[in-house]
Coordinates of C-alpha atoms in Angstrom, one line a residue:
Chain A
X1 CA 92.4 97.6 67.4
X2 CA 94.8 96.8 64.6
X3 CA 92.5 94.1 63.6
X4 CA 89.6 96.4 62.8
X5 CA 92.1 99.1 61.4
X6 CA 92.7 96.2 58.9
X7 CA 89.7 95.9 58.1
X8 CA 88.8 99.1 57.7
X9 CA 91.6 99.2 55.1
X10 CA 90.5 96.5 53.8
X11 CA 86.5 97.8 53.4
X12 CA 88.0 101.6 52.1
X13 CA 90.1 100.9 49.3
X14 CA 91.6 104.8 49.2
X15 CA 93.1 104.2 53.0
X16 CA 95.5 101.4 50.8
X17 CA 98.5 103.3 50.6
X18 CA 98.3 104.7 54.0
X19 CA 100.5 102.3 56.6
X20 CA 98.7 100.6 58.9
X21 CA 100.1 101.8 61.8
X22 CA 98.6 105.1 61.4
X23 CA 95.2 103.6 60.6
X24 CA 95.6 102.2 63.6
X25 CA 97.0 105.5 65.6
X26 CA 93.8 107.5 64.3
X27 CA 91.3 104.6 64.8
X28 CA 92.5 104.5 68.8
X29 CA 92.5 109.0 68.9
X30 CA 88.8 108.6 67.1
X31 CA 88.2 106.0 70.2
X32 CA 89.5 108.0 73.2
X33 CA 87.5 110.7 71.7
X34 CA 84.3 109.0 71.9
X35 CA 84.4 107.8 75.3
X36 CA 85.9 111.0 76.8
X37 CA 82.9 112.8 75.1
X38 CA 80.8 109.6 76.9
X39 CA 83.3 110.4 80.0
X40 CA 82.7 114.4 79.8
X41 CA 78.7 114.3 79.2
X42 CA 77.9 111.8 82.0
X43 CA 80.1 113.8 84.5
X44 CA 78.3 117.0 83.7
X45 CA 74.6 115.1 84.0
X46 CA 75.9 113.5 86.9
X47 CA 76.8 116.6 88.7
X48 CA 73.0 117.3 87.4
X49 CA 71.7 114.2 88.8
X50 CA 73.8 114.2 92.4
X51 CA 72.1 118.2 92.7
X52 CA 68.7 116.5 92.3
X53 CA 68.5 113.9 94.6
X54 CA 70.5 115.8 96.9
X55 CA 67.6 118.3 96.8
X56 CA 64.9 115.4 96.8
X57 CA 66.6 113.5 99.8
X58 CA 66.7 116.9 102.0
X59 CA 63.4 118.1 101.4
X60 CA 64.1 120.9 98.7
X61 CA 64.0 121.6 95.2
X62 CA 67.6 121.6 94.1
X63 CA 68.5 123.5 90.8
X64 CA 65.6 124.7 88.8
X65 CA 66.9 127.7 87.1
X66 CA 68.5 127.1 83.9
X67 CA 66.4 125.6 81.3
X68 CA 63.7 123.6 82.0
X69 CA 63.4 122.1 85.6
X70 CA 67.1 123.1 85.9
X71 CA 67.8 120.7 83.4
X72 CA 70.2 122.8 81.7
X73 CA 72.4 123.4 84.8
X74 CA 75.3 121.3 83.9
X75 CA 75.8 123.4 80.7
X76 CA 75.9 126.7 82.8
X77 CA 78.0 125.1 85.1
X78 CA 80.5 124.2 82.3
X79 CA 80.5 127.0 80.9
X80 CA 81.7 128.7 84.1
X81 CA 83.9 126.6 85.2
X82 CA 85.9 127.2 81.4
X83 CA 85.6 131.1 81.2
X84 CA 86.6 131.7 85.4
X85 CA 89.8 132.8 85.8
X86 CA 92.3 130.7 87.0
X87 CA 93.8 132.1 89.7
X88 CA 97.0 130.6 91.6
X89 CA 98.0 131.6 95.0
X90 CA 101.1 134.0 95.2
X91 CA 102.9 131.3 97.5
X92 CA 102.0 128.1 95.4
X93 CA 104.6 126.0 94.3
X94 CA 103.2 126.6 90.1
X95 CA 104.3 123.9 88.5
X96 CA 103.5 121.6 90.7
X97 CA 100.4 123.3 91.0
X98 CA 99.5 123.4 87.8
X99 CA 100.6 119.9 86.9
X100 CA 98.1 118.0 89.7
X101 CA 95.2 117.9 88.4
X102 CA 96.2 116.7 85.2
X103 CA 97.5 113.5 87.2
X104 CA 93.8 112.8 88.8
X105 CA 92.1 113.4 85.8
X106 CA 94.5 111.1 83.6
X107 CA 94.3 108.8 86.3
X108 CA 90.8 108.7 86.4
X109 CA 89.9 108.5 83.1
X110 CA 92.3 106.4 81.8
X111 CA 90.1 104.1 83.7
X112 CA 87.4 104.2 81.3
X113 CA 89.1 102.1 78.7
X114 CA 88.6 98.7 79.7
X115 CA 85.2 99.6 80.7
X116 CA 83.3 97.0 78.7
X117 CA 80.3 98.6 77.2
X118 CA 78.6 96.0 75.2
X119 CA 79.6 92.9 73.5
X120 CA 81.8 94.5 71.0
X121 CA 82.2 98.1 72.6
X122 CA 85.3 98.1 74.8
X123 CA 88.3 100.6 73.7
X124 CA 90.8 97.9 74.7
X125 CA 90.0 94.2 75.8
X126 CA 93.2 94.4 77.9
X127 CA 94.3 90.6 79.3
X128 CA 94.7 92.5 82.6
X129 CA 91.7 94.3 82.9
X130 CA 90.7 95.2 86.4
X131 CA 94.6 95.0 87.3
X132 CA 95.0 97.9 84.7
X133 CA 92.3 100.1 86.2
X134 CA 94.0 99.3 90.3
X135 CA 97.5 100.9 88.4
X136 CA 96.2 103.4 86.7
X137 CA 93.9 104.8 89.3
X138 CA 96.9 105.3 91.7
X139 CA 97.7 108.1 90.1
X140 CA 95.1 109.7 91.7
X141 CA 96.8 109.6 94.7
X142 CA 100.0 111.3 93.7
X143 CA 97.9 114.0 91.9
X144 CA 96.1 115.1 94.6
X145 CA 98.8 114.7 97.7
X146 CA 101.0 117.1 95.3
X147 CA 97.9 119.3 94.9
X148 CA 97.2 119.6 98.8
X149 CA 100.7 120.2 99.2
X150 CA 101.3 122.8 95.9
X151 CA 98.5 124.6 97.4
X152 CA 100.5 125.7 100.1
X153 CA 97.2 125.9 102.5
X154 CA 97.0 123.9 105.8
X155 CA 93.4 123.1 104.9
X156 CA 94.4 121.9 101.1
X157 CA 97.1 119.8 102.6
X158 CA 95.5 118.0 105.4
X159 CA 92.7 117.2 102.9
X160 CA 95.4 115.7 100.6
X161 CA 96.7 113.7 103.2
X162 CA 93.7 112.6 103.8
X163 CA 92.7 111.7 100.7
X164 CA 95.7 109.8 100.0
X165 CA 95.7 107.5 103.0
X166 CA 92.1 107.0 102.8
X167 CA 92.4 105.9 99.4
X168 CA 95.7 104.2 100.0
X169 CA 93.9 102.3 102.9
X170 CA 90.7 101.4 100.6
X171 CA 92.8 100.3 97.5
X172 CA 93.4 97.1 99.2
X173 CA 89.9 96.2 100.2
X174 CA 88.3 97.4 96.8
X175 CA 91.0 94.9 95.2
X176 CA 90.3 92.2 97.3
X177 CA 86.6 92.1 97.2
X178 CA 87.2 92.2 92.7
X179 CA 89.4 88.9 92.8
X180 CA 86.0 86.5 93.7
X181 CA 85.0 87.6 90.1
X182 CA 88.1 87.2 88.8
X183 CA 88.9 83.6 90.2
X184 CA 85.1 82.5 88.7
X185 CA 85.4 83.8 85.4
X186 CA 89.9 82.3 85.4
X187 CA 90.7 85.9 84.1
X188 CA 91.8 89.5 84.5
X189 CA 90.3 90.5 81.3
X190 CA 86.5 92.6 82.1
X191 CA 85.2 91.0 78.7
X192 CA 85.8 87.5 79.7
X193 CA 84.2 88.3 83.3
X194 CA 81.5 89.7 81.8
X195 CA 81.2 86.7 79.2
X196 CA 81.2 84.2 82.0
X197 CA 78.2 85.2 83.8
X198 CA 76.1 84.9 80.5
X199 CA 74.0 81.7 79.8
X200 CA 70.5 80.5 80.1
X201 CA 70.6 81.2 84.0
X202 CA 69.1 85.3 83.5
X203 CA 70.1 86.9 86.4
X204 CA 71.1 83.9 88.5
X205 CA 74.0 83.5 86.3
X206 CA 75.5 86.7 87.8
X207 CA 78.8 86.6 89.9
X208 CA 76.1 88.3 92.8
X209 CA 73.7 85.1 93.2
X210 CA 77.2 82.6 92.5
X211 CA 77.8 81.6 96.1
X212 CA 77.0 83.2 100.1
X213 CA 80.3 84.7 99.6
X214 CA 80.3 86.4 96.0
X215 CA 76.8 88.2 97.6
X216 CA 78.7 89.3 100.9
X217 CA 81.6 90.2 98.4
X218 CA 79.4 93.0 96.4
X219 CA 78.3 95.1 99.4
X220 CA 82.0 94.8 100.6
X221 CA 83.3 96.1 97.4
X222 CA 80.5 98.5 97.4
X223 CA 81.5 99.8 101.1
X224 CA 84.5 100.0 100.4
X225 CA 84.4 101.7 96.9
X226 CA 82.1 104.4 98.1
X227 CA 85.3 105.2 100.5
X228 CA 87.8 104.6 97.8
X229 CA 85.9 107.8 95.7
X230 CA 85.5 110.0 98.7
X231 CA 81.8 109.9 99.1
X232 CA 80.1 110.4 102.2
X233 CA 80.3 108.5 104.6
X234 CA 83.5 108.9 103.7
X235 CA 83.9 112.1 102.2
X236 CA 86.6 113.0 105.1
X237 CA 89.3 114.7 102.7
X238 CA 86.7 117.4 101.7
X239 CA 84.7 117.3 105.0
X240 CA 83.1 121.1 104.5
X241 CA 82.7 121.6 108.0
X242 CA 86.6 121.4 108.9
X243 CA 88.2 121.5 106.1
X244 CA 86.5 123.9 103.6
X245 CA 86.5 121.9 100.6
X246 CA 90.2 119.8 101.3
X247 CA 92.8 119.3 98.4
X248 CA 91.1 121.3 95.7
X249 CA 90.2 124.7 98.0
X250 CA 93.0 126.5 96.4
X251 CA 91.3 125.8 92.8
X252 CA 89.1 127.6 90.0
X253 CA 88.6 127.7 86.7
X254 CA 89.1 124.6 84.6
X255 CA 91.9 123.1 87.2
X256 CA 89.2 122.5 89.6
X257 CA 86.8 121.3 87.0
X258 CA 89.3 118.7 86.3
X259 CA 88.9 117.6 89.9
X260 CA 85.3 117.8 89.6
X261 CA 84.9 115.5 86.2
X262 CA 87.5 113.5 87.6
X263 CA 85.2 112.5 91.1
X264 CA 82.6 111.7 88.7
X265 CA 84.4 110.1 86.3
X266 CA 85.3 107.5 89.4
X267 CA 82.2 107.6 90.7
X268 CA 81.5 105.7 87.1
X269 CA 84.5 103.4 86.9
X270 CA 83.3 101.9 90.3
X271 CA 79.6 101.8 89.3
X272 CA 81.0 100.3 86.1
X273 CA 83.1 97.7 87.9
X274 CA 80.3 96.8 90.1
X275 CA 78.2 96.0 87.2
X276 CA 80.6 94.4 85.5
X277 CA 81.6 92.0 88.3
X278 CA 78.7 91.5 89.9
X279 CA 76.0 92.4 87.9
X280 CA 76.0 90.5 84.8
X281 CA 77.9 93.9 83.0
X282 CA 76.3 93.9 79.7
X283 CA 74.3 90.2 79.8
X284 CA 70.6 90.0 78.4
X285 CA 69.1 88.0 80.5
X286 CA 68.5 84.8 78.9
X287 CA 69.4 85.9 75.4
X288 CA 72.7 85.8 74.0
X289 CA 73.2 89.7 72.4
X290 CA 76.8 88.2 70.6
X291 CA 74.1 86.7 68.3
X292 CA 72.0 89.4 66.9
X293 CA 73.3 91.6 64.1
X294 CA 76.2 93.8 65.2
X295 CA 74.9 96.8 65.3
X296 CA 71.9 95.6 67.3
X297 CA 73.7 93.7 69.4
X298 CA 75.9 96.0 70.4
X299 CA 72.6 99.0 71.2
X300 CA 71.1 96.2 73.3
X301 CA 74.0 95.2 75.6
X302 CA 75.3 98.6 75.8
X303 CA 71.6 99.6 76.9
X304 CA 71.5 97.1 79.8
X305 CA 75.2 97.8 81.1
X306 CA 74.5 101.5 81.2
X307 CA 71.4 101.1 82.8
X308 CA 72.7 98.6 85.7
X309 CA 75.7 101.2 85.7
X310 CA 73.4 104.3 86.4
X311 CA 71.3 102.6 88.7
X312 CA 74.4 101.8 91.3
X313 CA 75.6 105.6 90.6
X314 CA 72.2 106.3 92.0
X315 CA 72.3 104.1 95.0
X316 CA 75.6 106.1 95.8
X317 CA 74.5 109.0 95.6
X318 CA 71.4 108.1 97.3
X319 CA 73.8 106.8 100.8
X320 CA 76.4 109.5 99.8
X321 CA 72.7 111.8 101.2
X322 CA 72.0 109.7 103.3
X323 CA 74.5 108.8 106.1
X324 CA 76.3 111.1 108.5
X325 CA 80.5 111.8 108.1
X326 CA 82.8 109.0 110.1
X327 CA 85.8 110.5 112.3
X328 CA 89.4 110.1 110.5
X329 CA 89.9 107.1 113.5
X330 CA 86.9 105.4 113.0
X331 CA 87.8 105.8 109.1
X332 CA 90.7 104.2 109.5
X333 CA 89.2 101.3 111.9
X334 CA 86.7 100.3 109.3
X335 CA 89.6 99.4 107.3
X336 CA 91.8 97.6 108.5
X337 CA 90.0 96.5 111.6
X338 CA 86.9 95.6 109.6
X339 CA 87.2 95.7 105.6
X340 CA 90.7 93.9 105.5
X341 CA 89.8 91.0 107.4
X342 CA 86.4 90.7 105.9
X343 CA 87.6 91.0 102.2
X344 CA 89.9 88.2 103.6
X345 CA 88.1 85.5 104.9
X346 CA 85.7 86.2 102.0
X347 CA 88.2 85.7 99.4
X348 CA 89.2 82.3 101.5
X349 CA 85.3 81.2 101.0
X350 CA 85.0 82.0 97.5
X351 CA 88.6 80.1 96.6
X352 CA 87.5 77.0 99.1
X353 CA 83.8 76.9 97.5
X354 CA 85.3 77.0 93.7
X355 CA 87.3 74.3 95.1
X356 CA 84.8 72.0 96.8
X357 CA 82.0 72.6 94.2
X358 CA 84.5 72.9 90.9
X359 CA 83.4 76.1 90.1
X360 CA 79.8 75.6 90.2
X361 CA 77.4 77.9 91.9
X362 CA 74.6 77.7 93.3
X363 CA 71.8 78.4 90.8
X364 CA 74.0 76.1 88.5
X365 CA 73.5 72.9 90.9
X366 CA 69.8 73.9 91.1
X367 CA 69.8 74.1 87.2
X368 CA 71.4 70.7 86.7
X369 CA 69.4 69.4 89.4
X370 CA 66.2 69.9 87.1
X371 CA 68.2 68.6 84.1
Chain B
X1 CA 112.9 96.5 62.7
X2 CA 112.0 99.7 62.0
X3 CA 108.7 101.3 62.6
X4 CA 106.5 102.5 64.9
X5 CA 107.3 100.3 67.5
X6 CA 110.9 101.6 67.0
X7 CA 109.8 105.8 67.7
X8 CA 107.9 104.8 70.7
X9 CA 110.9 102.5 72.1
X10 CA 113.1 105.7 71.9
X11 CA 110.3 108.0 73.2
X12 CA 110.0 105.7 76.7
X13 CA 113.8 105.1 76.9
X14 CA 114.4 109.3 76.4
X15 CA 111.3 110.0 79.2
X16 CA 112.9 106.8 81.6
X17 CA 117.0 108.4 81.2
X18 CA 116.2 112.1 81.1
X19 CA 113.7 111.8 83.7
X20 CA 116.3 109.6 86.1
X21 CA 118.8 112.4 85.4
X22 CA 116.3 115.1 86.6
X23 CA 115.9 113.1 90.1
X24 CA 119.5 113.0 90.2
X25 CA 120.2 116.8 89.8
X26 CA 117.2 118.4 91.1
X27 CA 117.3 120.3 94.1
X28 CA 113.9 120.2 95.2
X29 CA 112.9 116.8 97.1
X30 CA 109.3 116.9 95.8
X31 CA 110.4 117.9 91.9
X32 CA 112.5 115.3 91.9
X33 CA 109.7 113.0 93.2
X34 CA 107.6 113.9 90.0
X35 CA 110.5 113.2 88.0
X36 CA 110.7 109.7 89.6
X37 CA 107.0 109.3 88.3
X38 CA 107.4 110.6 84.7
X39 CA 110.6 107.7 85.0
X40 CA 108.9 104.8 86.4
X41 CA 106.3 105.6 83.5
X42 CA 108.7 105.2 81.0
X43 CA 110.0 101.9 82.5
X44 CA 106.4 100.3 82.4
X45 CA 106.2 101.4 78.7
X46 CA 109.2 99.8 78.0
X47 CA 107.7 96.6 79.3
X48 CA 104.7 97.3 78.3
X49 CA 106.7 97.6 74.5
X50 CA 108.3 93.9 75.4
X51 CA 104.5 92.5 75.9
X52 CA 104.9 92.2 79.4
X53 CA 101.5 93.7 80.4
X54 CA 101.4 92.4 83.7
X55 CA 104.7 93.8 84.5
X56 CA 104.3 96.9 83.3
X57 CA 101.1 97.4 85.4
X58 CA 102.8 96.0 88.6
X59 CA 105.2 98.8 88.1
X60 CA 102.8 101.5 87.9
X61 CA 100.7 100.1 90.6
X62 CA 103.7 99.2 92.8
X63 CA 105.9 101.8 92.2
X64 CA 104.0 104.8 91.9
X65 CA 100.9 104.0 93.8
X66 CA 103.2 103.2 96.5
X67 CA 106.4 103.7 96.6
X68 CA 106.2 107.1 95.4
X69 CA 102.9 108.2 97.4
X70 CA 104.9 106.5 100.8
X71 CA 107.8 108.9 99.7
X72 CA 105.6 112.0 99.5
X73 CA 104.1 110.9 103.0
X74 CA 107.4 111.0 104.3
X75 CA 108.1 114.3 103.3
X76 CA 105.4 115.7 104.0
X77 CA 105.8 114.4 107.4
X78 CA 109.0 115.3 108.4
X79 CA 109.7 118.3 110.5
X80 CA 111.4 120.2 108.0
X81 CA 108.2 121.0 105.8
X82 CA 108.1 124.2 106.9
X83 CA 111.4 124.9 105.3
X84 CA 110.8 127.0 102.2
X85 CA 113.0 124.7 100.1
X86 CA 113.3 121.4 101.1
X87 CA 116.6 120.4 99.6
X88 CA 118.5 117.6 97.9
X89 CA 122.0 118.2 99.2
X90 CA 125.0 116.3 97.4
X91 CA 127.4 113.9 99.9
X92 CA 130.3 112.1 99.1
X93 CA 130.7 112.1 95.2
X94 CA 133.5 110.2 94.5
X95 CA 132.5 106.6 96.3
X96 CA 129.2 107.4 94.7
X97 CA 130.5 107.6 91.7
X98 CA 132.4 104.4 92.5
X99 CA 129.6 102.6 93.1
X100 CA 127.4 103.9 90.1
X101 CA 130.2 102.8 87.7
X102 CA 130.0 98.8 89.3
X103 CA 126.7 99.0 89.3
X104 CA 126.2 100.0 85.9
X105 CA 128.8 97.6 84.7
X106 CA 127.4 94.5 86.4
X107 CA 123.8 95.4 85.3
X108 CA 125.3 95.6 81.7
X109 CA 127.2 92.9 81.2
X110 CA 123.9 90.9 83.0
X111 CA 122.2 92.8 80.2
X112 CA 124.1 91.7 77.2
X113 CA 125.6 88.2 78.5
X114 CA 121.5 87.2 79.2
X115 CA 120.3 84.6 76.9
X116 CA 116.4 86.1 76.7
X117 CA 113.8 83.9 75.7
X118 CA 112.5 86.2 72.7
X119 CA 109.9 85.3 70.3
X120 CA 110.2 87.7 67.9
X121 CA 106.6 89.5 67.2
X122 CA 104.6 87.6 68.9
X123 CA 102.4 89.2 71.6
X124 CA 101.0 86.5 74.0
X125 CA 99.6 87.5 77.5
X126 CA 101.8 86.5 80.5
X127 CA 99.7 87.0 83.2
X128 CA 98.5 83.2 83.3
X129 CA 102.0 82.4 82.4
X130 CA 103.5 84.5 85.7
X131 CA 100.8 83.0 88.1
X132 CA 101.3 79.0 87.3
X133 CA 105.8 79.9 87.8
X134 CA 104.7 81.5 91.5
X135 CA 102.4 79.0 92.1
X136 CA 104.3 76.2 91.0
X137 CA 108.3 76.1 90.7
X138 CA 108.8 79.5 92.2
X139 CA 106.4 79.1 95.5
X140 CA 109.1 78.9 98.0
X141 CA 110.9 82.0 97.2
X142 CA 107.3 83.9 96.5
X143 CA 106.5 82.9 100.0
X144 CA 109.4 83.7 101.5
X145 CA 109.4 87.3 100.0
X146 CA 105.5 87.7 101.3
X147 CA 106.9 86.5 105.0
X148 CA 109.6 88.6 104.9
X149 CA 107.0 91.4 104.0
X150 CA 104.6 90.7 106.7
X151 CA 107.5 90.5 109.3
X152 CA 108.1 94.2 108.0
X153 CA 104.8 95.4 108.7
X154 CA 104.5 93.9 112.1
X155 CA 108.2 95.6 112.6
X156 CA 106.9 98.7 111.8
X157 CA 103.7 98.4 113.4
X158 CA 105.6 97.6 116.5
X159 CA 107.9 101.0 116.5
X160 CA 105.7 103.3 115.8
X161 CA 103.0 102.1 118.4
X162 CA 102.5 104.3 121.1
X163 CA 103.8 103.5 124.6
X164 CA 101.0 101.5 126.2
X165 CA 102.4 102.4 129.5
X166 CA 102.0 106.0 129.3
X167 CA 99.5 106.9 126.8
X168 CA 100.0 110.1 124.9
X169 CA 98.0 113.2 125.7
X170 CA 96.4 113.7 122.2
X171 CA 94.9 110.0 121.7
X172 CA 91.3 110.0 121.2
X173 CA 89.6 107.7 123.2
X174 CA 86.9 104.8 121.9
X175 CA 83.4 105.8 121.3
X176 CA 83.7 109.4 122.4
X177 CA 82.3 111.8 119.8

């Protein structure tokens, strides 16, 4: 960041006399705003989007009011959510209240900047990456046990609870099932991931197709990231049925819109991470995008991450529609009894296979076998 | 060295002191929680300030995803939550105070009498750095600490299991539902 602040400088001769520093302080504000526009304009299509196929997966038409095709729904929906009133229970603990959902949406989008978005378009290239976004994120949890517990409504607080251990639980499997990508690419840092399942190999250079156990290693991540984000399956802390709507009952207004945007605004991060772990993040296959001009470059790669991105947001919503609601125990039994272990014995493979083959995977050995 | 590094040094070491002091005096349990947050988020900026990354995100991630969210469970779990306040009552001030004082002058002198390895301005990543040391000259004690962990875990597993002999009313049974 400082290093394009200086050039910036450098390129504007008026900003001369202006201290770095607070080139550098308005060049990362500029940033955040970007991506939390990015952040706040995919959360409201998403909420479009999820509405749709809900609609399409049960047989009706989902939102067509506003606009054309109900296109315009997210905007009305906005809209509301800013000019409701914002009503807190008479027996609410207010600050605390108050103060919660700030935590989960801080937490959540926080997230967004070591998203890497194209070759050049990452807010910070942070050396620890994917271990930045596991910190941050656990905010989330202490946001929304305080808001299940502010709430001071049986329903909002077992939901919180919920939520909480179920995330807790699924932290550790989501984690796990990341480090195969981290121990082929030798860093933390999601640029460097990214760069190391580039090359001449297309999509058979992508962490997925590396070895047996990187593949079993997506769907695990994927399992268990669908449960880290509260989706069905595993949508138990909001669980309609039993527990009205769980931690965020008690809300309106804006505060609950902040718990909305920041669901979707996971819902991304995990998509994101997939892609970038996984899926090649923002790789042209066979075709290097570091070397076209910039600008060009940058459109391209960006393209094909957010389009590998939107594509696994749509295969979660499309098993979020899907699949029926598992019982807290059986929950809980997929995680430890099943997910831990797995993630386990996978990571084992992936560390004894980079040992055994140095590094190389599969489609690598077939490459060199044909020179 | 003055600068902006110098404003944002102060602004982490006010939020990790005046937030510490709030957990101290505040009455209610689950304030002083939040308080405990806003001060393990100063003390990952300050290391995050020293250009120990890795640190400072093990401290978020240990300390507030965990710690923290274990010592809201426990709250919330005990019996007394429905107690309008839950309280923070004051015991035995003066060996308290005792101890603070040795405390804080052992972790002082240790502060001053350390010879740190600085580099002055220069910001290298450590994470590499940290995982050759526990890997390499500190694997025993790294080891030891994770078996001392796991022996924890199975410790607690083991109390809090139920009775096997006379199972408890409430269980839900295996593939019912």
């Amino acid at each position: 960041m400082e290093a394009l602040a200086l050039s910036l400088v450098n390129a504007i001769p008026p900003l001369a006399g202006v201290p770095l520093w607070t080139v550098t302080l308005l060049l990362m504000v500029v940033v955040a705003a970007v991506i939390l526009v990015f952040a706040l304009t995919f959360e409201g299509v998403g909420s479009l989007v999820l509405r749709k196929v809900a609609g399409d997966i049960q047989a009706r038409i989902g939102p067509n009011r506003v606009g054309p095709n109900g296109m315009l729904q997210f905007l009305a929906d906005g809209v509301k959510l800013v000019l409701k009133e914002d009503i807190i229970p008479a027996n609410a603990d207010r600050l605390l209240f108050k103060l919660a959902p700030y935590f989960v949406f801080v937490g959540s989008f926080a997230a967004f900047v070591v998203v890497p978005f194209g070759v050049g378009l990452i807010a910070a290239d942070l050396n620890i990456g994917i271990y930045y976004v596991m910190a941050v994120t656990s905010l989330v949890v202490v946001g929304v046990l305080l808001a299940g517990w502010a709430s001071n409504n049986k329903w909002a607080l077992l939901g919180g609870m919920r939520a909480a251990s179920q995330i807790v639980s699924y932290e550790i499997p989501v984690g796990m099932a990341l480090i195969p990508a981290v121990l082929i690419a030798g860093s933390l840092s999601l640029q460097d991931i990214v760069r190391s399942q580039g090359g001449l190999l297309g999509i058979f250079g992508w962490n997925l197709f590396h070895n047996p156990f990187t593949f079993f290693s997506f769907f695990l991540y994927f399992t268990a990231a669908q449960a880290e984000t509260n989706q069905t399956p595993f949508d138990l802390p909001e669980a309609e049925s039993e527990l009205v709507s769980g931690y965020n009952v008690e809300y309106s207004g804006i505060r609950f819109g902040l718990f909305f945007l920041a669901e979707f605004g996971d819902m991304f991060i995990v998509a994101a991470l997939a892609t970038a772990c996984f899926l090649g993040g923002w790789n042209v296959p066979f075709f290097n995008a570091g070397t076209l001009p910039w600008i060009w470059g940058n459109l391209l790669s960006l393209g094909v991450f957010l389009a590998k991105a939107f594509a696994m947001v749509l295969i979660m919503m499309w098993v979020r529609w899907t699949l029926p609601r598992l019982r807290v125990d059986q929950l809980m039994r997929m995680a430890w009894k099943f997910l831990v272990p797995l993630t386990f014995v996978n990571l084992l493979g992936v560390s004894l296979w980079l040992l055994v083959f140095r590094g190389k995977g599969i489609p690598g050995m077939i490459a060199s076998l044909f020179g | 060295m003055s600068g902006p590094a110098d404003y944002i040094f102060y602004a982490a070491a006010a939020m990790t002191v005046g937030a510490a002091i709030l957990v101290a005096i505040l009455p209610n349990i689950l304030y002083a929680a939040v308080a405990l947050l806003f001060s393990f988020a100063g003390v990952a900026g300050l290391y995050i300030l020293l250009s120990a990354d890795f640190l400072g995100a093990t401290q978020i991630l240990v300390y507030v995803g965990g710690i923290l969210v274990l010592l809201l469970f426990a709250v919330f779990l005990s019996n007394r939550i429905s107690d309008a306040k839950i309280t923070n009552p004051t015991h035995f001030r003066l060996p308290a105070a005792a101890i603070c004082l040795v405390l804080f002058g052992v972790l002082s002198y240790a502060g001053v009498s350390t010879p740190y390895a600085v580099k002055k301005g220069v910001y290298l990543p450590t994470t590499a750095d940290i995982g050759e040391l526990l890997m390499t000259r500190y694997l025993l004690p790294f080891e030891v600490a994770s078996v001392l962990l796991l022996a924890a875990l199975i410790g607690a597993a083991l109390l809090s299991r139920p009775d096997r002999a006379a199972p408890e009313k409430g269980e839900m049974e295996e593939g019912k539902g």
